[in-house]
Tab-separated table of C-alpha atoms in Angstrom:
chain	number	residue	atom	x	y	z
A	1	UNK	CA	143.574	31.875	168.586
A	2	UNK	CA	139.970	32.798	169.483
A	3	UNK	CA	138.156	36.121	169.644
A	4	UNK	CA	139.811	37.502	166.520
A	5	UNK	CA	137.785	40.403	165.131
A	6	UNK	CA	137.159	40.332	161.375
A	7	UNK	CA	139.174	42.616	159.095
A	8	UNK	CA	137.673	45.861	157.794
A	9	UNK	CA	139.922	46.469	154.807
A	10	UNK	CA	141.651	44.409	152.159
A	11	UNK	CA	144.387	45.606	149.850
A	12	UNK	CA	144.288	43.612	146.643
A	13	UNK	CA	147.568	43.996	144.823
A	14	UNK	CA	146.306	42.910	141.427
A	15	UNK	CA	149.730	43.045	139.776
A	16	UNK	CA	153.253	44.216	140.431
A	17	UNK	CA	153.467	45.525	136.872
A	18	UNK	CA	153.565	49.314	136.601
A	19	UNK	CA	154.543	51.799	133.893
A	20	UNK	CA	156.086	54.000	136.578
A	21	UNK	CA	159.252	53.151	138.473
A	22	UNK	CA	159.071	55.297	141.610
A	23	UNK	CA	162.110	54.857	143.851
A	24	UNK	CA	159.845	54.470	146.906
A	25	UNK	CA	157.620	51.771	145.453
A	26	UNK	CA	156.125	49.717	148.282
A	27	UNK	CA	156.257	46.515	146.246
A	28	UNK	CA	158.845	44.023	147.427
A	29	UNK	CA	162.196	44.052	145.678
A	30	UNK	CA	161.426	40.460	144.584
A	31	UNK	CA	158.284	41.050	142.553
A	32	UNK	CA	155.694	38.539	141.410
A	33	UNK	CA	155.882	37.702	137.703
A	34	UNK	CA	152.889	38.284	135.436
A	35	UNK	CA	152.616	34.522	134.878
A	36	UNK	CA	152.098	33.990	138.603
A	37	UNK	CA	149.263	36.544	138.921
A	38	UNK	CA	145.877	35.303	140.133
A	39	UNK	CA	143.326	34.903	137.361
A	40	UNK	CA	139.991	36.716	137.214
A	41	UNK	CA	137.917	33.888	138.695
A	42	UNK	CA	140.213	33.522	141.698
A	43	UNK	CA	140.084	37.232	142.472
A	44	UNK	CA	136.286	37.163	142.202
A	45	UNK	CA	136.151	34.296	144.702
A	46	UNK	CA	138.564	36.131	147.027
A	47	UNK	CA	136.354	39.249	146.942
A	48	UNK	CA	133.318	37.140	147.893
A	49	UNK	CA	135.251	35.442	150.686
A	50	UNK	CA	136.484	38.824	151.918
A	51	UNK	CA	132.966	40.260	152.099
A	52	UNK	CA	131.722	37.149	153.934
A	53	UNK	CA	134.614	37.494	156.375
A	54	UNK	CA	133.664	41.096	157.217
A	55	UNK	CA	135.785	43.213	154.885
A	56	UNK	CA	133.996	46.466	154.004
A	57	UNK	CA	136.665	48.392	152.115
A	58	UNK	CA	138.482	46.971	149.121
A	59	UNK	CA	141.523	48.800	147.821
A	60	UNK	CA	142.498	47.761	144.310
A	61	UNK	CA	146.152	48.477	143.987
A	62	UNK	CA	149.364	47.154	142.486
A	63	UNK	CA	151.724	47.974	140.847
A	64	UNK	CA	149.310	49.770	138.603
A	65	UNK	CA	145.887	48.062	138.790
A	66	UNK	CA	144.943	49.514	135.399
A	67	UNK	CA	147.607	47.212	133.938
A	68	UNK	CA	145.133	44.374	134.496
A	69	UNK	CA	142.954	43.864	131.413
A	70	UNK	CA	140.134	42.523	133.601
A	71	UNK	CA	139.981	45.572	135.911
A	72	UNK	CA	136.376	46.463	134.985
A	73	UNK	CA	135.226	42.879	135.561
A	74	UNK	CA	136.985	42.843	138.929
A	75	UNK	CA	135.371	46.119	140.023
A	76	UNK	CA	131.953	44.804	139.026
A	77	UNK	CA	132.553	41.593	140.993
A	78	UNK	CA	133.731	43.516	144.053
A	79	UNK	CA	130.613	45.686	144.036
A	80	UNK	CA	128.414	42.644	143.503
A	81	UNK	CA	130.048	41.124	146.580
A	82	UNK	CA	129.024	44.236	148.551
A	83	UNK	CA	132.467	45.799	148.933
A	84	UNK	CA	133.257	49.513	148.863
A	85	UNK	CA	135.601	49.648	145.910
A	86	UNK	CA	138.541	52.019	145.763
A	87	UNK	CA	140.980	52.260	142.865
A	88	UNK	CA	144.522	53.282	143.808
A	89	UNK	CA	146.149	54.395	140.579
A	90	UNK	CA	148.802	56.509	138.888
A	91	UNK	CA	146.254	57.114	136.075
A	92	UNK	CA	148.502	55.512	133.468
A	93	UNK	CA	146.385	52.975	131.624
A	94	UNK	CA	143.075	54.719	132.271
A	95	UNK	CA	141.293	56.119	129.241
A	96	UNK	CA	138.082	58.119	129.175
A	97	UNK	CA	136.265	55.056	127.884
A	98	UNK	CA	137.713	52.762	130.535
A	99	UNK	CA	136.734	55.204	133.273
A	100	UNK	CA	133.182	55.225	131.919
A	101	UNK	CA	133.181	51.423	132.110
A	102	UNK	CA	134.475	51.562	135.687
A	103	UNK	CA	131.686	54.014	136.485
A	104	UNK	CA	129.094	51.634	135.070
A	105	UNK	CA	130.674	48.774	137.033
A	106	UNK	CA	130.110	50.722	140.262
A	107	UNK	CA	133.573	51.954	141.213
A	108	UNK	CA	133.130	54.012	144.389
A	109	UNK	CA	136.268	56.121	144.648
A	110	UNK	CA	139.600	56.940	143.026
A	111	UNK	CA	142.850	57.576	144.843
A	112	UNK	CA	145.338	59.180	142.490
A	113	UNK	CA	149.052	59.294	143.229
A	114	UNK	CA	150.931	62.539	142.769
A	115	UNK	CA	154.705	62.262	142.363
A	116	UNK	CA	155.210	66.013	142.092
A	117	UNK	CA	153.303	69.172	141.249
A	118	UNK	CA	154.885	69.762	137.846
A	119	UNK	CA	155.941	67.544	134.964
A	120	UNK	CA	159.621	68.000	135.692
A	121	UNK	CA	159.407	66.638	139.229
A	122	UNK	CA	156.616	64.110	138.702
A	123	UNK	CA	158.133	62.498	135.621
A	124	UNK	CA	161.611	62.405	137.147
A	125	UNK	CA	160.352	60.680	140.306
A	126	UNK	CA	158.010	58.364	138.427
A	127	UNK	CA	160.596	57.631	135.752
A	128	UNK	CA	157.921	58.030	133.087
A	129	UNK	CA	158.041	60.847	130.583
A	130	UNK	CA	154.643	62.365	129.879
A	131	UNK	CA	153.112	60.770	132.974
A	132	UNK	CA	152.198	64.047	134.641
A	133	UNK	CA	150.394	65.351	131.560
A	134	UNK	CA	148.370	62.151	131.286
A	135	UNK	CA	147.545	62.330	134.965
A	136	UNK	CA	146.172	65.845	134.598
A	137	UNK	CA	144.094	64.752	131.609
A	138	UNK	CA	142.734	61.841	133.621
A	139	UNK	CA	141.691	64.166	136.440
A	140	UNK	CA	139.428	65.976	133.966
A	141	UNK	CA	137.788	62.699	132.985
A	142	UNK	CA	137.420	61.653	136.620
A	143	UNK	CA	135.714	64.938	137.444
A	144	UNK	CA	133.463	64.770	134.396
A	145	UNK	CA	132.154	61.438	135.681
A	146	UNK	CA	132.051	62.686	139.256
A	147	UNK	CA	134.085	60.018	141.035
A	148	UNK	CA	135.069	61.153	144.516
A	149	UNK	CA	138.807	61.821	144.408
A	150	UNK	CA	141.648	61.567	146.892
A	151	UNK	CA	145.125	62.745	145.960
A	152	UNK	CA	148.068	60.898	147.426
A	153	UNK	CA	151.095	63.160	147.514
A	154	UNK	CA	154.130	61.070	148.413
A	155	UNK	CA	156.541	63.468	150.014
A	156	UNK	CA	160.319	63.256	150.353
A	157	UNK	CA	163.379	65.481	150.393
A	158	UNK	CA	163.130	66.412	146.696
A	159	UNK	CA	159.490	67.486	146.595
A	160	UNK	CA	158.695	68.573	150.186
A	161	UNK	CA	158.830	72.196	148.991
A	162	UNK	CA	155.933	71.451	146.614
A	163	UNK	CA	153.465	70.685	149.402
A	164	UNK	CA	151.783	74.095	149.220
A	165	UNK	CA	151.158	73.669	145.504
A	166	UNK	CA	149.956	70.093	146.022
A	167	UNK	CA	147.325	71.379	148.448
A	168	UNK	CA	146.260	74.045	145.937
A	169	UNK	CA	145.999	71.406	143.225
A	170	UNK	CA	143.798	69.240	145.430
A	171	UNK	CA	141.474	72.214	145.937
A	172	UNK	CA	141.477	73.083	142.225
A	173	UNK	CA	140.670	69.484	141.315
A	174	UNK	CA	137.807	69.375	143.798
A	175	UNK	CA	139.431	66.487	145.683
A	176	UNK	CA	137.703	65.869	148.981
A	177	UNK	CA	140.853	64.538	150.556
A	178	UNK	CA	144.608	64.570	150.178
A	179	UNK	CA	147.028	62.202	151.799
A	180	UNK	CA	150.308	63.886	152.560
A	181	UNK	CA	152.363	60.751	152.960
A	182	UNK	CA	156.017	61.073	153.780
A	183	UNK	CA	157.872	58.141	152.260
A	184	UNK	CA	157.906	55.076	154.480
A	185	UNK	CA	161.138	53.173	154.170
A	186	UNK	CA	160.110	49.707	153.044
A	187	UNK	CA	160.471	47.931	149.721
A	188	UNK	CA	162.359	50.001	147.199
A	189	UNK	CA	162.435	53.036	149.467
A	190	UNK	CA	164.815	51.214	151.777
A	191	UNK	CA	167.371	51.308	148.929
A	192	UNK	CA	166.731	55.017	148.472
A	193	UNK	CA	167.101	56.433	151.930
A	194	UNK	CA	170.066	58.577	150.878
A	195	UNK	CA	168.083	60.026	148.003
A	196	UNK	CA	164.704	60.445	149.707
A	197	UNK	CA	165.136	61.079	153.444
A	198	UNK	CA	163.741	64.488	154.325
A	199	UNK	CA	165.808	66.673	156.601
A	200	UNK	CA	164.624	67.183	160.153
A	201	UNK	CA	163.888	70.831	159.313
A	202	UNK	CA	161.780	69.777	156.320
A	203	UNK	CA	159.858	67.271	158.419
A	204	UNK	CA	159.066	69.943	160.996
A	205	UNK	CA	158.065	72.484	158.350
A	206	UNK	CA	155.744	69.972	156.670
A	207	UNK	CA	154.020	69.216	159.975
A	208	UNK	CA	153.429	72.928	160.555
A	209	UNK	CA	152.105	73.394	157.019
A	210	UNK	CA	149.721	70.479	157.381
A	211	UNK	CA	148.375	71.812	160.676
A	212	UNK	CA	147.813	75.268	159.178
A	213	UNK	CA	146.192	73.860	156.039
A	214	UNK	CA	143.845	71.656	158.065
A	215	UNK	CA	142.505	74.775	159.780
A	216	UNK	CA	142.345	76.841	156.611
A	217	UNK	CA	140.481	74.199	154.581
A	218	UNK	CA	138.303	72.667	157.287
A	219	UNK	CA	135.142	71.240	155.756
A	220	UNK	CA	136.541	71.566	152.215
A	221	UNK	CA	139.669	69.435	152.080
A	222	UNK	CA	140.450	66.633	154.514
A	223	UNK	CA	144.186	66.142	155.022
A	224	UNK	CA	145.541	62.788	156.151
A	225	UNK	CA	149.150	63.043	157.182
A	226	UNK	CA	151.889	60.457	157.485
A	227	UNK	CA	154.865	62.177	159.126
A	228	UNK	CA	158.524	61.308	158.562
A	229	UNK	CA	158.772	58.649	161.208
A	230	UNK	CA	162.582	58.269	161.365
A	231	UNK	CA	162.576	61.782	162.813
A	232	UNK	CA	159.728	61.051	165.223
A	233	UNK	CA	159.785	59.986	168.872
A	234	UNK	CA	156.970	57.458	168.778
A	235	UNK	CA	156.301	54.856	166.109
A	236	UNK	CA	153.264	54.689	163.893
A	237	UNK	CA	150.409	52.334	164.711
A	238	UNK	CA	151.239	50.168	161.776
A	239	UNK	CA	148.216	48.545	160.089
A	240	UNK	CA	146.202	49.569	163.161
A	241	UNK	CA	147.840	46.590	164.851
A	242	UNK	CA	149.106	43.442	163.109
A	243	UNK	CA	146.266	41.163	162.007
A	244	UNK	CA	143.633	43.410	163.576
A	245	UNK	CA	141.956	45.420	160.837
A	246	UNK	CA	143.485	44.738	157.448
A	247	UNK	CA	145.037	42.195	155.149
A	248	UNK	CA	146.866	42.282	151.868
A	249	UNK	CA	146.620	39.810	149.009
A	250	UNK	CA	149.722	39.835	146.805
A	251	UNK	CA	149.493	39.338	143.010
A	252	UNK	CA	150.478	35.662	143.340
A	253	UNK	CA	147.848	34.945	146.006
A	254	UNK	CA	149.980	35.115	149.126
A	255	UNK	CA	148.054	36.664	151.995
A	256	UNK	CA	150.135	39.136	153.984
A	257	UNK	CA	149.458	41.003	157.233
A	258	UNK	CA	150.990	44.102	155.567
A	259	UNK	CA	152.507	44.893	152.191
A	260	UNK	CA	156.074	44.650	153.484
A	261	UNK	CA	155.639	41.461	155.539
A	262	UNK	CA	157.688	39.400	153.090
A	263	UNK	CA	160.743	41.277	154.379
A	264	UNK	CA	160.463	39.238	157.600
A	265	UNK	CA	162.279	36.078	156.548
A	266	UNK	CA	160.900	33.574	159.071
A	267	UNK	CA	157.234	34.223	158.248
A	268	UNK	CA	155.384	31.700	156.083
A	269	UNK	CA	152.395	32.924	154.116
A	270	UNK	CA	149.332	30.990	153.043
A	271	UNK	CA	147.865	31.420	149.581
A	272	UNK	CA	144.252	32.016	148.556
A	273	UNK	CA	144.619	29.172	146.024
A	274	UNK	CA	145.158	26.724	148.886
A	275	UNK	CA	142.919	27.866	151.743
A	276	UNK	CA	139.792	29.952	152.317
A	277	UNK	CA	140.519	33.556	153.273
A	278	UNK	CA	138.739	33.199	156.639
A	279	UNK	CA	140.941	30.277	157.614
A	280	UNK	CA	144.041	32.237	156.668
A	281	UNK	CA	142.895	35.305	158.638
A	282	UNK	CA	142.236	33.267	161.767
A	283	UNK	CA	144.896	30.557	161.654
A	284	UNK	CA	147.817	31.624	159.470
A	285	UNK	CA	151.046	31.572	161.456
A	286	UNK	CA	152.088	34.850	159.817
A	287	UNK	CA	148.938	36.634	161.079
A	288	UNK	CA	149.232	35.178	164.555
A	289	UNK	CA	152.955	35.941	164.851
A	290	UNK	CA	152.483	39.548	166.024
A	291	UNK	CA	148.781	39.728	166.756
A	292	UNK	CA	147.807	41.420	170.009
A	293	UNK	CA	150.493	42.022	172.629
A	294	UNK	CA	151.612	38.576	173.842
A	295	UNK	CA	154.625	38.504	171.493
A	296	UNK	CA	156.119	41.688	172.924
A	297	UNK	CA	159.381	41.926	174.809
A	298	UNK	CA	160.546	44.905	176.859
A	299	UNK	CA	160.315	47.851	176.636
A	300	UNK	CA	156.972	47.252	174.859
A	301	UNK	CA	155.607	44.640	177.273
A	302	UNK	CA	155.269	47.017	180.218
A	303	UNK	CA	154.682	50.167	178.141
A	304	UNK	CA	151.494	52.181	178.636
A	305	UNK	CA	151.388	52.785	174.869
A	306	UNK	CA	151.458	49.124	173.894
A	307	UNK	CA	147.865	49.120	172.679
A	308	UNK	CA	148.265	52.622	171.213
A	309	UNK	CA	150.958	51.775	168.667
A	310	UNK	CA	151.416	47.993	169.169
A	311	UNK	CA	155.181	48.444	169.276
A	312	UNK	CA	155.216	50.170	165.884
A	313	UNK	CA	156.192	48.534	162.630
A	314	UNK	CA	157.456	44.921	162.630
A	315	UNK	CA	159.062	45.304	159.216
A	316	UNK	CA	160.943	48.390	160.358
A	317	UNK	CA	162.219	46.548	163.444
A	318	UNK	CA	163.382	43.779	161.088
A	319	UNK	CA	165.016	46.154	158.606
A	320	UNK	CA	166.882	48.274	161.120
A	321	UNK	CA	167.403	46.162	164.239
A	322	UNK	CA	167.384	42.770	162.528
A	323	UNK	CA	164.685	41.464	164.895
A	324	UNK	CA	161.019	41.671	163.892
A	325	UNK	CA	159.861	41.341	167.517
A	326	UNK	CA	161.945	44.283	168.720
A	327	UNK	CA	160.473	47.659	169.567
A	328	UNK	CA	160.279	49.821	166.442
A	329	UNK	CA	163.575	51.773	166.621
A	330	UNK	CA	161.667	54.989	165.950
A	331	UNK	CA	160.407	54.744	169.536
A	332	UNK	CA	162.192	56.934	172.063
A	333	UNK	CA	162.211	53.923	174.424
A	334	UNK	CA	164.129	51.760	171.946
A	335	UNK	CA	167.864	51.375	172.661
A	336	UNK	CA	168.344	52.003	168.923
A	337	UNK	CA	166.412	55.296	168.813
A	338	UNK	CA	169.408	57.639	169.036
A	339	UNK	CA	171.343	55.703	166.410
A	340	UNK	CA	168.331	55.823	164.074
A	341	UNK	CA	167.963	59.572	164.481
A	342	UNK	CA	171.651	60.042	163.653
A	343	UNK	CA	171.281	57.678	160.696
A	344	UNK	CA	168.274	59.680	159.461
A	345	UNK	CA	170.302	62.894	159.568
A	346	UNK	CA	173.106	61.150	157.651
A	347	UNK	CA	170.718	59.961	154.943
A	348	UNK	CA	169.182	63.428	154.722
A	349	UNK	CA	172.616	65.004	154.214
A	350	UNK	CA	173.351	62.980	151.024
A	351	UNK	CA	172.266	65.916	148.852
A	352	UNK	CA	172.505	64.551	145.317
A	353	UNK	CA	172.331	60.788	145.871
A	354	UNK	CA	170.772	59.292	142.709
A	355	UNK	CA	167.425	57.515	142.669
A	356	UNK	CA	167.426	53.734	142.397
A	357	UNK	CA	164.251	53.320	140.348
A	358	UNK	CA	162.316	50.124	140.796
A	359	UNK	CA	162.598	47.638	137.956
A	360	UNK	CA	159.870	45.671	136.209
A	361	UNK	CA	158.831	42.293	137.631
A	362	UNK	CA	161.300	39.721	136.356
A	363	UNK	CA	163.650	42.304	134.872
A	364	UNK	CA	167.344	42.143	135.700
A	365	UNK	CA	167.989	43.852	138.987
A	366	UNK	CA	170.888	46.042	139.861
A	367	UNK	CA	173.811	44.299	141.600
A	368	UNK	CA	173.286	43.376	145.218
A	369	UNK	CA	174.166	46.012	147.782
B	1	UNK	CA	123.673	72.579	161.355
B	2	UNK	CA	120.935	75.164	160.779
B	3	UNK	CA	117.265	74.216	160.401
B	4	UNK	CA	117.084	75.557	156.827
B	5	UNK	CA	120.211	73.721	155.638
B	6	UNK	CA	119.755	70.671	153.411
B	7	UNK	CA	122.094	67.745	154.048
B	8	UNK	CA	122.870	65.170	151.355
B	9	UNK	CA	125.124	62.157	151.092
B	10	UNK	CA	127.579	62.912	148.280
B	11	UNK	CA	128.566	60.401	145.661
B	12	UNK	CA	130.781	57.711	147.178
B	13	UNK	CA	129.153	57.864	150.616
B	14	UNK	CA	126.424	55.347	151.377
B	15	UNK	CA	124.619	53.454	154.099
B	16	UNK	CA	125.410	49.775	154.267
B	17	UNK	CA	124.187	47.008	156.529
B	18	UNK	CA	127.190	45.056	157.770
B	19	UNK	CA	125.841	41.518	157.935
B	20	UNK	CA	128.915	40.139	159.685
B	21	UNK	CA	128.844	42.607	162.585
B	22	UNK	CA	125.059	43.097	162.366
B	23	UNK	CA	125.393	46.874	162.370
B	24	UNK	CA	124.667	49.764	160.052
B	25	UNK	CA	127.767	51.530	158.771
B	26	UNK	CA	128.380	54.588	156.651
B	27	UNK	CA	130.804	53.704	153.867
B	28	UNK	CA	132.895	56.590	152.567
B	29	UNK	CA	136.168	56.893	150.649
B	30	UNK	CA	138.595	54.585	152.470
B	31	UNK	CA	136.587	54.830	155.692
B	32	UNK	CA	133.770	52.985	157.421
B	33	UNK	CA	131.872	54.663	160.259
B	34	UNK	CA	129.854	52.436	162.587
B	35	UNK	CA	126.444	53.983	163.229
B	36	UNK	CA	124.420	53.802	166.399
B	37	UNK	CA	120.613	53.718	166.219
B	38	UNK	CA	120.318	57.506	166.309
B	39	UNK	CA	122.941	57.985	163.610
B	40	UNK	CA	121.246	55.465	161.380
B	41	UNK	CA	117.810	56.992	161.997
B	42	UNK	CA	119.032	60.449	161.002
B	43	UNK	CA	120.955	59.382	157.923
B	44	UNK	CA	118.015	57.290	156.735
B	45	UNK	CA	116.036	60.538	156.527
B	46	UNK	CA	118.736	62.436	154.623
B	47	UNK	CA	117.524	62.545	151.032
B	48	UNK	CA	119.122	65.699	149.645
B	49	UNK	CA	115.713	67.372	149.379
B	50	UNK	CA	114.456	67.978	152.900
B	51	UNK	CA	116.017	70.481	155.280
B	52	UNK	CA	117.536	69.643	158.635
B	53	UNK	CA	114.455	71.232	160.261
B	54	UNK	CA	112.093	69.012	158.301
B	55	UNK	CA	114.146	65.944	159.162
B	56	UNK	CA	114.175	66.655	162.884
B	57	UNK	CA	110.403	67.258	162.837
B	58	UNK	CA	109.851	63.946	161.033
B	59	UNK	CA	112.022	62.118	163.561
B	60	UNK	CA	110.265	63.871	166.421
B	61	UNK	CA	106.910	62.501	165.246
B	62	UNK	CA	108.281	59.067	164.444
B	63	UNK	CA	109.952	58.564	167.825
B	64	UNK	CA	107.640	60.772	169.875
B	65	UNK	CA	110.572	62.834	171.183
B	66	UNK	CA	111.002	66.614	171.569
B	67	UNK	CA	112.246	68.197	168.343
B	68	UNK	CA	114.831	70.320	170.186
B	69	UNK	CA	116.315	67.218	171.752
B	70	UNK	CA	116.602	65.497	168.370
B	71	UNK	CA	118.169	68.590	166.785
B	72	UNK	CA	120.685	68.786	169.608
B	73	UNK	CA	121.540	65.077	169.394
B	74	UNK	CA	121.980	65.030	165.643
B	75	UNK	CA	123.499	68.418	164.828
B	76	UNK	CA	126.969	67.607	166.165
B	77	UNK	CA	126.950	64.234	164.453
B	78	UNK	CA	126.072	65.747	161.080
B	79	UNK	CA	128.596	68.577	161.503
B	80	UNK	CA	131.326	66.010	162.159
B	81	UNK	CA	130.390	64.132	158.989
B	82	UNK	CA	130.390	67.420	157.090
B	83	UNK	CA	133.897	68.248	158.303
B	84	UNK	CA	135.093	64.875	157.044
B	85	UNK	CA	133.461	65.531	153.646
B	86	UNK	CA	131.035	62.647	154.200
B	87	UNK	CA	128.061	65.022	153.991
B	88	UNK	CA	127.252	67.848	151.593
B	89	UNK	CA	125.197	70.732	152.920
B	90	UNK	CA	123.422	73.409	150.939
B	91	UNK	CA	121.801	76.491	152.445
């Protein structure tokens, strides 16, 4: 394929290890073992290759990136390569001293996850007692250093009522931005749709609250919003279009077009250990599978929105319709749209369905569904 | 933006020359804004010390253009950055 624009952003999933066990974790259900994680030197080379390819924004994520002992070295190497370096963290594993080292290494920005607005909710969702308290302590350290801060409030049926407080907390913490991200149903979240699916009424109320808050806090707090897409009529523009703006490197070096791409069974992924990143971006069969619009069938092919949302999410089409090249069933033009809306209402009505918390990489998993 | 207001790039927002695309960009938390020549010229003058009025006068001399025109061209751009929290402004 020719004329492929370079990527702007790279998500580096440094590890799948995490002290938390959120039931909506975006890591795949089959997680990479610690022994298979890329070593420091390989990550450093990948950062240099990414910058040379055109990546500007590097998101250091996981799992919990602070679980990597070499995090400070990696941040330093990313900055040396010329990348804008963003740490996506739960705060667990960050000490005041480590944050000072990250500051000295040139870390640009911190995105902090928020599982709930009080210890009861946050620690129940995260499955980690004391996590909320440590998070609040870490915010003080972050602010003392002066890192720009974004809060990421992952919203679902159990904590949607805490949105107002989450917005207040963002303002109190001096965060410049908050992401109000309704759970997307990939990875572990797919197992937890009964427990997490917001009701249609909640989804509507959240949208109204976000709109009001955007007006009220204009110029003070930027609000990025991911609505509950099962309840929506048009799909999200996933990844800004497959293979168009971003790529994801998994802990074991596999290069993915999005973090859930391994859920599409026929895709084969190249590894950074075997090929240069630029070659993978341009030539990998997984990246070219759904790039552009040539792969589309109807109703996408003749749709006026085909370059607006690129047919929505390939992984969602796979998960729900069983065909990764189908129109995202969220779309009102999909023959599966009505069934999905009914299914969403069913999930949302399962009041006290228990959480299936994610397990640790390599740990025994719960019996197959 | 008012003439007496002082714009400044906050921590975590910086100018960067994108060697691959051969363009100046403004890097900010999880965002990259491609700058045109005017945008780059204005932001290059933003130092956190001089007021918007001083900056537009400097640009007016540098590019031999009317100061009102420069203020008009750049005010909306800076206000948009301010609304996205990519620019701090003090009175």
